[in-house]
Protein backbone atom coordinates (compact mmCIF):
# COMPACT_ATOMS: atom_id res chain seq x y z
CA UNK A 1 0.00 0.00 0.00
CA UNK A 2 2.62 2.55 0.94
CA UNK A 3 4.65 1.98 -2.19
CA UNK A 4 1.58 2.62 -4.37
CA UNK A 5 0.67 5.66 -2.29
CA UNK A 6 4.12 7.12 -2.89
CA UNK A 7 3.81 6.94 -6.67
CA UNK A 8 5.82 9.38 -8.78
CA UNK A 9 5.07 11.54 -11.74
CA UNK A 10 1.82 12.23 -13.48
CA UNK A 11 0.16 9.04 -12.19
CA UNK A 12 0.58 10.07 -8.54
CA UNK A 13 -3.00 11.26 -8.19
CA UNK A 14 -4.48 7.89 -9.07
CA UNK A 15 -1.83 6.07 -7.06
CA UNK A 16 -2.52 8.29 -4.06
CA UNK A 17 -6.15 7.26 -4.28
CA UNK A 18 -5.06 3.64 -4.40
CA UNK A 19 -2.99 4.26 -1.29
CA UNK A 20 -6.01 5.67 0.51
CA UNK A 21 -8.24 2.90 -0.77
CA UNK A 22 -5.66 0.41 0.38
CA UNK A 23 -6.23 1.65 3.92
CA UNK A 24 -9.68 0.08 3.79
CA UNK A 25 -8.08 -3.28 3.21
CA UNK A 26 -5.28 -2.61 5.67
CA UNK A 27 -7.23 -0.77 8.34
CA UNK A 28 -5.83 -3.21 10.83
CA UNK A 29 -2.40 -1.87 9.95
CA UNK A 30 -3.40 1.11 12.05
CA UNK A 31 -2.86 -1.11 15.05
CA UNK A 32 0.75 -1.67 14.09
CA UNK A 33 1.27 1.84 12.77
CA UNK A 34 -0.58 3.29 15.74
CA UNK A 35 1.78 1.47 18.06
CA UNK A 36 4.66 3.23 16.33
CA UNK A 37 2.94 6.57 16.86
CA UNK A 38 2.36 5.79 20.55
CA UNK A 39 5.88 4.87 21.53
CA UNK A 40 5.84 1.27 20.31
CA UNK A 41 8.48 -0.34 18.17
CA UNK A 42 9.09 1.65 15.04
CA UNK A 43 11.59 1.45 12.26
CA UNK A 44 14.55 -0.86 12.10
CA UNK A 45 15.89 -0.07 15.56
CA UNK A 46 12.69 -0.94 17.41
CA UNK A 47 13.00 2.28 19.45
CA UNK A 48 10.50 5.03 20.00
CA UNK A 49 9.07 6.87 17.02
CA UNK A 50 10.41 10.40 16.63
CA UNK A 51 8.21 13.30 17.69
CA UNK A 52 6.01 14.92 15.06
CA UNK A 53 8.16 17.06 12.79
CA UNK A 54 11.39 15.14 13.56
CA UNK A 55 13.36 13.40 10.81
CA UNK A 56 12.05 9.87 10.14
CA UNK A 57 13.75 6.78 8.75
CA UNK A 58 12.11 5.24 5.68
CA UNK A 59 10.31 2.60 7.74
CA UNK A 60 9.16 5.18 10.29
CA UNK A 61 7.91 7.47 7.52
CA UNK A 62 5.88 4.67 5.96
CA UNK A 63 4.50 3.66 9.36
CA UNK A 64 3.45 7.29 9.98
CA UNK A 65 1.91 7.43 6.49
CA UNK A 66 -0.14 4.29 7.19
CA UNK A 67 -1.17 5.68 10.58
CA UNK A 68 -2.41 9.00 9.18
CA UNK A 69 -4.28 7.30 6.34
CA UNK A 70 -5.96 4.89 8.77
CA UNK A 71 -6.89 7.74 11.13
CA UNK A 72 -8.21 9.78 8.20
CA UNK A 73 -10.53 6.92 7.29
CA UNK A 74 -12.31 7.48 10.63
CA UNK A 75 -12.22 11.31 10.55
CA UNK A 76 -15.34 13.42 10.13
CA UNK A 77 -13.81 14.72 6.88
CA UNK A 78 -11.19 12.26 5.64
CA UNK A 79 -10.08 14.53 2.78
CA UNK A 80 -9.30 17.39 5.17
CA UNK A 81 -7.49 14.96 7.46
CA UNK A 82 -5.26 13.73 4.62
CA UNK A 83 -4.53 17.28 3.46
CA UNK A 84 -3.56 18.25 7.03
CA UNK A 85 -1.31 15.20 7.32
CA UNK A 86 0.37 16.22 4.07
CA UNK A 87 1.79 19.23 5.92
CA UNK A 88 3.89 17.01 8.24
CA UNK A 89 7.46 18.06 7.40
CA UNK A 90 8.81 14.78 8.81
CA UNK A 91 7.25 12.83 5.95
CA UNK A 92 9.33 12.54 2.79
CA UNK A 93 8.14 14.75 -0.09
CA UNK A 94 6.88 11.74 -2.10
CA UNK A 95 4.56 10.64 0.73
CA UNK A 96 3.34 14.21 1.29
CA UNK A 97 2.58 14.48 -2.44
CA UNK A 98 0.70 11.17 -2.29
CA UNK A 99 -1.46 12.46 0.57
CA UNK A 100 -2.17 15.72 -1.26
CA UNK A 101 -2.81 13.92 -4.55
CA UNK A 102 -5.29 11.33 -3.27
CA UNK A 103 -8.54 11.43 -5.22
CA UNK A 104 -11.14 13.08 -2.98
CA UNK A 105 -14.02 10.84 -4.03
CA UNK A 106 -11.84 7.75 -3.62
CA UNK A 107 -10.85 8.87 -0.11
CA UNK A 108 -14.48 9.46 0.87
CA UNK A 109 -15.57 6.10 -0.56
CA UNK A 110 -12.74 4.33 1.26
CA UNK A 111 -13.75 5.96 4.55
CA UNK A 112 -17.34 4.81 4.06
CA UNK A 113 -16.17 1.26 3.37
CA UNK A 114 -13.96 1.25 6.48
CA UNK A 115 -16.88 2.45 8.64
CA UNK A 116 -19.22 -0.11 7.13
CA UNK A 117 -16.76 -2.96 7.70
CA UNK A 118 -16.22 -1.88 11.31
CA UNK A 119 -20.00 -1.64 11.85
CA UNK A 120 -20.54 -5.14 10.43
CA UNK A 121 -17.65 -6.61 12.47
CA UNK A 122 -19.04 -5.05 15.62
CA UNK A 123 -22.58 -6.36 15.11
CA UNK A 124 -21.26 -9.84 14.30
CA UNK A 125 -18.92 -9.86 17.29
CA UNK A 126 -21.18 -8.39 19.96
CA UNK A 127 -24.68 -9.70 20.65
CA UNK A 128 -25.13 -6.74 23.02
CA UNK A 129 -24.35 -4.22 20.27
CA UNK A 130 -26.66 -6.03 17.87
CA UNK A 131 -29.47 -5.98 20.46
CA UNK A 132 -28.88 -2.27 21.10
CA UNK A 133 -29.03 -1.57 17.35
CA UNK A 134 -32.30 -3.54 17.05
CA UNK A 135 -33.78 -1.76 20.09
CA UNK A 136 -32.67 1.83 19.30
CA UNK A 137 -30.97 2.25 15.91
CA UNK A 138 -30.59 6.04 16.23
CA UNK A 139 -28.85 5.93 19.63
CA UNK A 140 -26.63 3.03 18.60
CA UNK A 141 -25.68 4.76 15.33
CA UNK A 142 -24.78 7.96 17.18
CA UNK A 143 -22.61 5.99 19.60
CA UNK A 144 -20.99 4.08 16.73
CA UNK A 145 -20.15 7.34 14.92
CA UNK A 146 -18.37 8.63 18.05
CA UNK A 147 -16.58 5.30 18.52
CA UNK A 148 -15.46 5.21 14.89
CA UNK A 149 -14.08 8.76 15.14
CA UNK A 150 -12.31 8.20 18.47
CA UNK A 151 -10.93 4.65 18.21
CA UNK A 152 -8.52 3.92 15.36
CA UNK A 153 -9.33 0.81 13.35
CA UNK A 154 -7.16 -2.02 14.65
CA UNK A 155 -9.31 -5.18 14.67
CA UNK A 156 -9.43 -7.70 11.87
CA UNK A 157 -12.12 -9.95 13.34
CA UNK A 158 -15.55 -9.38 14.93
CA UNK A 159 -14.44 -10.39 18.43
CA UNK A 160 -11.63 -7.84 18.33
CA UNK A 161 -13.96 -5.06 17.19
CA UNK A 162 -16.39 -6.02 19.96
CA UNK A 163 -13.58 -5.79 22.55
CA UNK A 164 -12.54 -2.36 21.27
CA UNK A 165 -16.14 -1.11 21.36
CA UNK A 166 -16.76 -2.53 24.84
CA UNK A 167 -13.60 -0.84 26.14
CA UNK A 168 -14.61 2.43 24.52
CA UNK A 169 -18.13 2.19 26.00
CA UNK A 170 -16.77 1.50 29.49
CA UNK A 171 -14.58 4.61 29.26
CA UNK A 172 -17.52 6.87 28.35
CA UNK A 173 -18.93 9.17 31.03
CA UNK A 174 -22.49 8.30 32.14
CA UNK A 175 -25.16 10.02 30.07
Coordinates of N, CA, C and O in Angstrom, one line a residue, residues 9 15 19 21 23 32 37 53-54 64 68 83 95-96 100 106 120 123-124 140 146 148 156:
X9 N 5.4 11.0 -10.4 CA 5.1 11.5 -11.7 C 3.6 11.8 -11.9 O 2.9 12.0 -11.0
X15 N -2.5 7.0 -8.0 CA -1.8 6.1 -7.1 C -2.1 6.5 -5.6 O -2.2 5.7 -4.7
X19 N -3.6 4.3 -2.6 CA -3.0 4.3 -1.3 C -4.1 4.5 -0.2 O -4.1 3.7 0.8
X21 N -7.3 4.0 -0.7 CA -8.2 2.9 -0.8 C -7.6 1.7 -0.1 O -8.3 0.9 0.5
X23 N -6.1 1.6 2.5 CA -6.2 1.6 3.9 C -7.5 0.9 4.3 O -7.5 0.4 5.4
X32 N -0.7 -1.6 14.1 CA 0.7 -1.7 14.1 C 1.3 -0.3 13.9 O 2.2 0.1 14.6
X37 N 3.2 5.2 16.5 CA 2.9 6.6 16.9 C 2.8 6.8 18.4 O 2.7 7.9 18.8
X53 N 7.3 16.0 13.3 CA 8.2 17.1 12.8 C 9.6 16.6 12.8 O 10.4 17.3 12.1
X54 N 10.0 15.6 13.5 CA 11.4 15.1 13.6 C 11.7 14.3 12.3 O 10.8 13.9 11.6
X64 N 4.2 6.1 9.7 CA 3.4 7.3 10.0 C 2.4 7.5 8.9 O 1.3 7.9 9.1
X68 N -1.6 7.8 9.5 CA -2.4 9.0 9.2 C -3.5 8.6 8.2 O -4.6 9.1 8.3
X83 N -5.2 16.0 3.9 CA -4.5 17.3 3.5 C -3.7 17.8 4.6 O -2.6 18.3 4.5
X95 N 5.7 11.0 0.0 CA 4.6 10.6 0.7 C 3.6 11.8 0.9 O 2.4 11.7 0.9
X96 N 4.2 13.0 1.2 CA 3.3 14.2 1.3 C 2.6 14.5 0.0 O 1.4 14.8 0.0
X100 N -1.5 14.6 -0.6 CA -2.2 15.7 -1.3 C -2.9 15.3 -2.6 O -3.9 15.9 -2.9
X106 N -12.4 9.0 -4.0 CA -11.8 7.7 -3.6 C -11.6 7.7 -2.1 O -11.9 6.7 -1.5
X120 N -20.2 -3.7 10.6 CA -20.5 -5.1 10.4 C -19.8 -6.0 11.4 O -20.3 -7.0 12.0
X123 N -21.3 -5.7 14.9 CA -22.6 -6.4 15.1 C -22.4 -7.9 15.1 O -23.1 -8.6 15.8
X124 N -21.5 -8.4 14.3 CA -21.3 -9.8 14.3 C -20.5 -10.3 15.5 O -20.7 -11.5 15.9
X140 N -27.8 3.9 18.9 CA -26.6 3.0 18.6 C -25.8 3.7 17.5 O -24.6 3.7 17.6
X146 N -19.4 8.1 17.1 CA -18.4 8.6 18.0 C -17.2 7.6 18.2 O -16.0 8.0 18.2
X148 N -16.2 5.3 16.1 CA -15.5 5.2 14.9 C -14.5 6.4 14.8 O -13.4 6.2 14.3
X156 N -9.2 -7.0 13.1 CA -9.4 -7.7 11.9 C -10.7 -8.6 12.0 O -11.3 -8.8 11.0

